[in-house]
XYZ file of N, CA and C in Angstrom:
459
model
N -16.268 12.359 -13.394
C -16.401 11.215 -12.476
C -15.180 11.360 -11.536
N -15.370 11.125 -10.287
C -14.298 11.236 -9.264
C -13.162 10.162 -9.521
N -12.230 10.439 -9.032
C -11.083 9.229 -9.185
C -11.585 7.756 -8.516
N -11.274 6.824 -9.106
C -11.914 5.729 -8.791
C -11.013 4.850 -7.789
N -11.273 3.954 -6.889
C -10.565 2.911 -6.345
C -10.783 1.744 -7.060
N -9.472 1.261 -7.684
C -9.391 0.164 -8.351
C -9.749 -1.148 -7.652
N -9.144 -1.371 -6.441
C -9.424 -2.481 -5.631
C -10.715 -2.190 -4.596
N -12.018 -2.740 -4.932
C -13.073 -2.501 -4.009
C -13.736 -3.882 -4.002
N -14.853 -3.981 -3.069
C -15.573 -4.980 -2.896
C -17.213 -4.275 -2.754
N -18.019 -4.723 -3.771
C -19.450 -3.919 -3.638
C -19.259 -2.466 -3.817
N -18.306 -1.897 -4.560
C -18.082 -0.447 -4.454
C -17.500 0.190 -3.368
N -17.036 -0.559 -2.280
C -16.403 -0.087 -1.150
C -14.817 -0.266 -1.240
N -14.115 0.677 -1.231
C -12.448 0.616 -1.361
C -11.897 -0.370 -0.508
N -11.228 -1.018 -0.590
C -10.410 -1.948 0.312
C -9.604 -1.296 1.195
N -8.652 -0.236 0.523
C -7.402 0.386 1.113
C -8.156 0.879 2.565
N -9.275 1.768 2.492
C -9.717 2.263 3.896
C -10.103 1.291 4.884
N -10.551 0.230 4.207
C -11.166 -1.056 5.322
C -9.947 -1.568 6.099
N -8.577 -1.644 5.541
C -7.619 -2.348 5.923
C -6.663 -1.405 7.008
N -6.651 0.068 6.658
C -5.723 1.012 7.537
C -5.822 1.030 8.816
N -7.165 1.004 9.395
C -7.228 1.052 10.848
C -6.506 -0.107 11.568
N -6.160 -1.242 10.995
C -5.432 -2.395 11.684
C -3.832 -2.016 11.963
N -3.115 -1.549 10.779
C -1.873 -1.278 11.262
C -1.736 0.046 12.084
N -2.721 0.938 11.825
C -2.573 2.192 12.702
C -2.811 1.811 14.389
N -3.866 1.009 14.710
C -4.197 0.468 15.897
C -3.103 -0.422 16.438
N -2.406 -1.312 15.594
C -1.187 -1.818 16.254
C 0.071 -1.058 16.636
N 0.465 -0.081 15.540
C 1.383 0.669 15.696
C 1.057 1.734 17.019
N 0.044 2.363 17.194
C -0.548 2.995 18.410
C -0.399 2.090 19.675
N -0.810 0.740 19.430
C -0.739 0.082 20.480
C 0.856 -0.318 21.025
N 1.774 -0.395 19.975
C 3.212 -0.527 20.199
C 3.412 0.797 21.203
N 3.230 1.849 20.728
C 3.673 3.111 21.313
C 3.137 2.921 22.872
N 1.794 2.570 23.044
C 1.237 2.261 24.359
C 2.027 1.243 25.141
N 2.161 0.158 24.707
C 3.013 -0.865 25.415
C 4.533 -0.631 25.678
N 5.201 0.268 24.634
C 6.441 1.048 25.043
C 6.453 1.719 26.369
N 5.252 2.603 26.208
C 5.255 3.534 27.381
C 5.184 2.834 28.802
N 4.263 1.764 28.725
C 3.932 0.874 29.961
C 5.238 0.298 30.192
N 6.047 -0.272 29.278
C 7.367 -1.012 29.604
C 8.311 -0.003 30.156
N 8.039 1.280 29.819
C 9.221 2.283 30.383
C 9.011 2.700 31.909
N 7.852 2.128 32.544
C 7.252 2.154 33.727
C 7.315 1.083 34.433
N 7.756 -0.239 33.720
C 7.718 -1.402 34.569
C 8.775 -2.393 33.992
N 9.064 -3.397 34.872
C 9.978 -4.451 34.437
C 9.388 -5.672 33.940
N 8.045 -5.686 33.921
C 7.432 -6.542 33.648
C 7.945 -7.189 32.086
N 8.089 -8.515 31.914
C 8.640 -8.929 30.703
C 7.686 -9.114 29.577
N 6.426 -8.914 29.927
C 5.092 -9.117 29.162
C 5.093 -7.861 28.035
N 5.576 -6.776 28.567
C 5.379 -5.584 27.828
C 6.287 -5.337 26.510
N 7.630 -5.665 26.629
C 8.342 -5.902 25.603
C 7.973 -6.771 24.606
N 7.490 -8.055 25.151
C 6.973 -9.101 24.263
C 5.788 -8.358 23.501
N 4.855 -7.915 24.299
C 3.691 -7.279 23.498
C 3.973 -6.460 22.510
N 4.979 -5.513 22.707
C 5.355 -4.568 21.744
C 5.875 -5.321 20.439
N 6.650 -6.091 20.686
C 7.137 -6.843 19.529
C 5.790 -7.571 18.552
N 5.075 -8.313 19.331
C 3.867 -8.708 18.525
C 3.037 -7.481 17.922
N 2.948 -6.444 18.548
C 2.318 -5.366 17.977
C 2.765 -4.858 16.780
N 4.178 -4.957 16.853
C 4.913 -4.359 15.620
C 4.770 -5.220 14.516
N 5.098 -6.744 14.836
C 4.931 -7.875 13.784
C 3.554 -7.766 13.097
N 2.633 -7.757 13.947
C 1.047 -7.626 13.320
C 0.813 -6.382 12.603
N 1.327 -5.261 13.248
C 1.317 -3.716 12.345
C 1.807 -3.805 11.113
N 3.090 -4.552 10.901
C 3.799 -4.578 9.752
C 3.028 -5.610 8.681
N 2.564 -6.771 9.156
C 1.743 -7.675 8.222
C 0.504 -6.695 7.868
N -0.126 -6.165 8.522
C -1.449 -5.252 8.027
C -0.804 -4.299 7.214
N 0.124 -3.447 7.586
C 0.422 -2.570 6.814
C 0.885 -2.942 5.362
N 1.407 -4.051 5.292
C 1.628 -4.419 3.709
C 0.656 -4.880 2.990
N -0.572 -5.288 3.805
C -1.731 -5.583 3.062
C -2.389 -4.231 2.659
N -2.524 -3.358 3.481
C -2.822 -2.005 3.124
C -2.349 -1.285 2.019
N -0.815 -1.391 2.221
C -0.035 -0.994 1.205
C -0.304 -1.401 -0.272
N -0.710 -2.708 -0.241
C -0.991 -3.304 -1.482
C -2.127 -3.003 -2.155
N -3.264 -2.832 -1.277
C -4.367 -2.249 -1.827
C -4.385 -0.594 -2.231
N -3.635 0.195 -1.315
C -3.389 1.446 -1.714
C -2.697 1.624 -2.981
N -1.698 0.819 -3.053
C -0.737 0.834 -4.305
C -1.634 0.468 -5.671
N -2.351 -0.556 -5.228
C -3.423 -0.982 -6.418
C -4.322 0.340 -6.894
N -4.727 1.088 -6.025
C -5.523 2.210 -6.202
C -4.734 3.156 -6.834
N -3.659 3.549 -6.270
C -2.692 4.608 -6.840
C -2.185 4.337 -8.259
N -1.938 3.102 -8.580
C -1.621 2.692 -10.113
C -2.605 2.728 -10.860
N -3.891 2.340 -10.392
C -5.301 2.067 -11.147
C -5.662 3.424 -11.767
N -5.463 4.600 -11.417
C -5.990 5.885 -11.809
C -5.362 6.788 -11.880
N -5.034 7.162 -13.253
C -3.927 8.350 -13.340
C -4.256 9.722 -12.532
N -5.496 10.190 -12.273
C -5.901 11.210 -11.572
C -5.348 11.051 -9.928
N -5.438 9.740 -9.575
C -4.735 9.557 -8.175
C -3.540 9.919 -8.106
N -2.640 9.307 -9.080
C -1.362 9.656 -9.171
C -0.729 11.157 -9.369
N -1.736 11.904 -9.974
C -1.695 13.454 -10.119
C -1.752 14.100 -8.864
N -2.316 13.663 -7.720
C -2.398 14.304 -6.628
C -1.210 14.507 -5.678
N -1.003 15.639 -5.426
C 0.328 15.757 -4.485
C -0.220 14.968 -3.013
N -1.332 15.143 -2.605
C -1.633 14.416 -1.364
C -1.545 13.009 -1.364
N -1.745 12.380 -2.596
C -1.415 10.910 -2.760
C -0.184 10.386 -2.450
N 0.743 11.400 -3.258
C 2.299 11.043 -3.204
C 2.444 11.477 -1.542
N 2.158 12.304 -0.936
C 2.764 12.723 0.473
C 2.058 11.319 1.594
N 0.859 10.911 1.111
C 0.254 10.032 1.893
C 1.151 8.629 1.608
N 1.344 8.114 0.467
C 2.074 6.981 0.071
C 3.752 7.037 0.921
N 4.402 8.379 0.530
C 5.711 8.344 0.977
C 5.733 8.268 2.547
N 4.691 9.002 3.173
C 4.703 9.015 4.624
C 4.347 7.659 5.217
N 3.619 6.833 4.407
C 3.114 5.547 5.054
C 4.390 4.778 4.778
N 5.263 4.792 3.691
C 6.481 3.895 3.455
C 7.399 4.426 4.684
N 7.620 5.665 4.902
C 8.456 6.196 5.989
C 8.062 5.356 7.299
N 6.827 5.389 7.705
C 6.457 4.693 9.037
C 6.637 3.235 9.014
N 6.473 2.668 7.950
C 6.890 1.070 7.819
C 8.227 0.921 8.041
N 9.039 1.860 7.318
C 10.710 1.482 7.511
C 11.108 1.832 8.888
N 10.236 2.977 9.546
C 10.763 3.047 10.964
C 10.520 1.983 11.825
N 9.134 1.223 11.515
C 8.717 0.289 12.439
C 9.497 -1.008 12.308
N 9.666 -1.212 10.855
C 10.585 -2.374 10.527
C 11.935 -2.459 11.223
N 12.384 -1.343 11.102
C 14.070 -0.997 11.806
C 13.730 -1.237 13.316
N 12.575 -0.704 13.830
C 12.358 -0.825 15.319
C 12.332 -2.326 15.734
N 11.345 -2.916 14.926
C 11.418 -4.519 15.317
C 12.697 -5.262 15.180
N 13.276 -4.975 14.242
C 14.622 -5.516 13.759
C 15.658 -5.403 15.177
N 15.563 -4.216 15.519
C 16.556 -3.817 16.486
C 16.187 -4.476 17.833
N 14.722 -4.371 17.885
C 14.240 -5.234 19.275
C 14.679 -6.516 19.404
N 14.512 -7.219 18.095
C 14.856 -8.693 18.257
C 16.368 -8.711 18.519
N 17.205 -8.099 17.720
C 18.556 -8.152 17.827
C 18.977 -7.802 19.452
N 18.583 -6.527 19.840
C 19.038 -6.065 21.135
C 18.336 -6.405 22.269
N 17.093 -6.959 22.093
C 16.113 -7.241 23.337
C 15.502 -5.980 23.934
N 14.909 -6.157 25.205
C 13.997 -5.108 25.454
C 14.800 -3.904 25.856
N 16.274 -3.953 26.180
C 16.921 -2.611 26.410
C 16.863 -1.657 25.292
N 16.616 -2.260 24.001
C 16.343 -1.165 22.901
C 15.369 -0.193 23.177
N 14.144 -0.814 23.848
C 12.948 -0.085 23.844
C 13.118 1.283 24.346
N 13.665 1.455 25.654
C 13.943 2.761 26.388
C 15.481 3.267 26.100
N 15.654 4.100 25.363
C 14.725 5.282 24.939
C 14.416 5.224 23.453
N 15.406 4.413 22.730
C 15.335 4.449 21.243
C 13.978 4.046 20.648
N 13.490 2.747 21.003
C 12.239 2.022 20.554
C 11.280 2.932 20.773
N 11.062 3.641 22.190
C 9.837 4.360 22.305
C 9.802 5.786 21.453
N 11.076 6.401 21.329
C 11.152 7.529 20.266
C 10.696 7.071 18.909
N 11.237 5.996 18.599
C 10.720 5.392 17.076
C 9.327 5.239 16.816
N 8.641 4.693 18.223
C 7.269 4.518 18.054
C 6.359 5.908 18.287
N 6.936 6.840 18.838
C 6.277 8.115 18.960
C 6.369 8.806 17.717
N 7.457 8.881 17.060
C 7.753 9.303 15.696
C 6.856 8.663 14.636
N 6.609 7.332 14.651
C 5.792 6.646 13.795
C 4.421 7.158 13.880
N 3.892 7.135 15.269
C 2.435 7.623 15.544
C 2.259 9.211 15.143
N 3.229 9.997 15.179
C 3.233 11.231 14.741
C 3.036 11.307 13.196
N 3.842 10.622 12.666
C 3.648 10.557 11.188
C 2.414 9.884 10.584
N 1.774 9.020 11.344
C 0.400 8.499 11.049
C -0.711 9.437 11.184
N -0.248 10.435 12.020
C -1.437 11.482 12.186
C -1.337 12.325 10.801
N -0.177 12.718 10.237
C -0.022 13.502 9.131
C -0.399 12.473 7.947
N -0.045 11.318 7.718
C -0.580 10.557 6.653
C -1.870 10.310 6.701
N -2.702 10.163 7.781
C -4.201 10.077 8.050
C -4.911 11.365 7.485
N -4.200 12.509 7.795
C -4.672 13.638 7.284
C -4.521 13.699 5.719
N -3.565 13.493 5.343
C -3.531 13.464 3.710
C -4.379 12.133 3.040
N -4.642 11.220 3.847
C -5.704 10.326 3.326
C -7.314 10.918 3.375
N -7.490 11.573 4.590
C -8.773 12.385 4.596
C -8.872 13.289 3.411
N -7.621 14.079 3.056
C -7.534 15.071 1.941
C -8.150 14.290 0.630
N -7.509 12.988 0.450
C -7.917 12.239 -0.681
C -9.374 12.051 -0.842
N -10.010 11.562 0.184
C -11.228 11.360 0.062
C -12.259 12.517 0.098
N -12.054 13.337 0.923
C -13.150 14.401 1.335
C -12.847 15.698 0.298
N -11.445 15.871 -0.122
C -11.302 17.176 -1.090
C -11.388 16.553 -2.322
N -10.428 15.322 -2.683
C -10.270 15.107 -3.958
C -11.338 14.095 -4.570
N -12.164 13.406 -3.488
C -13.228 12.672 -3.660
C -12.706 11.048 -4.206
N -11.604 10.800 -3.893
C -11.119 9.410 -4.383
C -12.156 8.343 -3.733
N -12.466 7.408 -4.660
C -13.356 6.491 -4.145
C -14.755 6.727 -3.776
N -14.875 7.908 -4.125
C -16.475 8.420 -3.621
C -17.395 8.343 -5.001
N -18.572 8.100 -4.594
C -19.605 8.046 -5.929
C -19.705 9.503 -6.395
N -19.674 9.584 -7.743
C -20.064 10.850 -8.263
C -21.332 11.539 -8.007
N -21.565 12.559 -8.274
C -22.954 13.346 -8.181
C -23.988 12.693 -8.907
N -23.558 12.204 -10.059
C -24.693 11.456 -10.943
C -25.200 10.015 -10.180
N -24.559 9.610 -9.087
C -25.074 8.418 -8.475
C -24.152 7.287 -8.734
N -23.247 7.329 -9.989
C -22.594 6.340 -10.440
C -21.466 6.074 -9.320
N -21.047 4.591 -9.234
C -20.008 4.318 -8.384
C -18.622 4.673 -8.781
N -17.900 5.114 -8.072
C -16.403 5.469 -8.608
C -15.435 4.440 -8.271
N -15.999 3.132 -8.793
C -15.207 1.816 -8.409
C -14.151 1.691 -9.628
């Protein structure tokens, strides 16, 4: 049998249902940072802060689901891709948490250039982490029904 997803609804793993949200919020933060770098409108730094905050909340939820799967099946923990995916996502969350904290302390002046660079770094890491998540599903078949038709829940 394929490695199973411990946390699922009707056979559908929850972790992949949640991860688009923090990814979208963190990419949105990069976009609003870029727009802020070209504009003096105070809306854009505020939008970046809200994007970061929402991204961190959703990342925490996705991390809980992912960690439940990671701890729930020894075969997942044995995968190098699973470790790289998890560590990479922890790094992204730390980068974004530090970025939000510094933005709240220093204000909009932090965004250009440091906040913008941190947003760009986080999005670049998300590409790597997404690739590793893809490897887990499509190469290692984590959370995918096995060939006998049995659910990998």
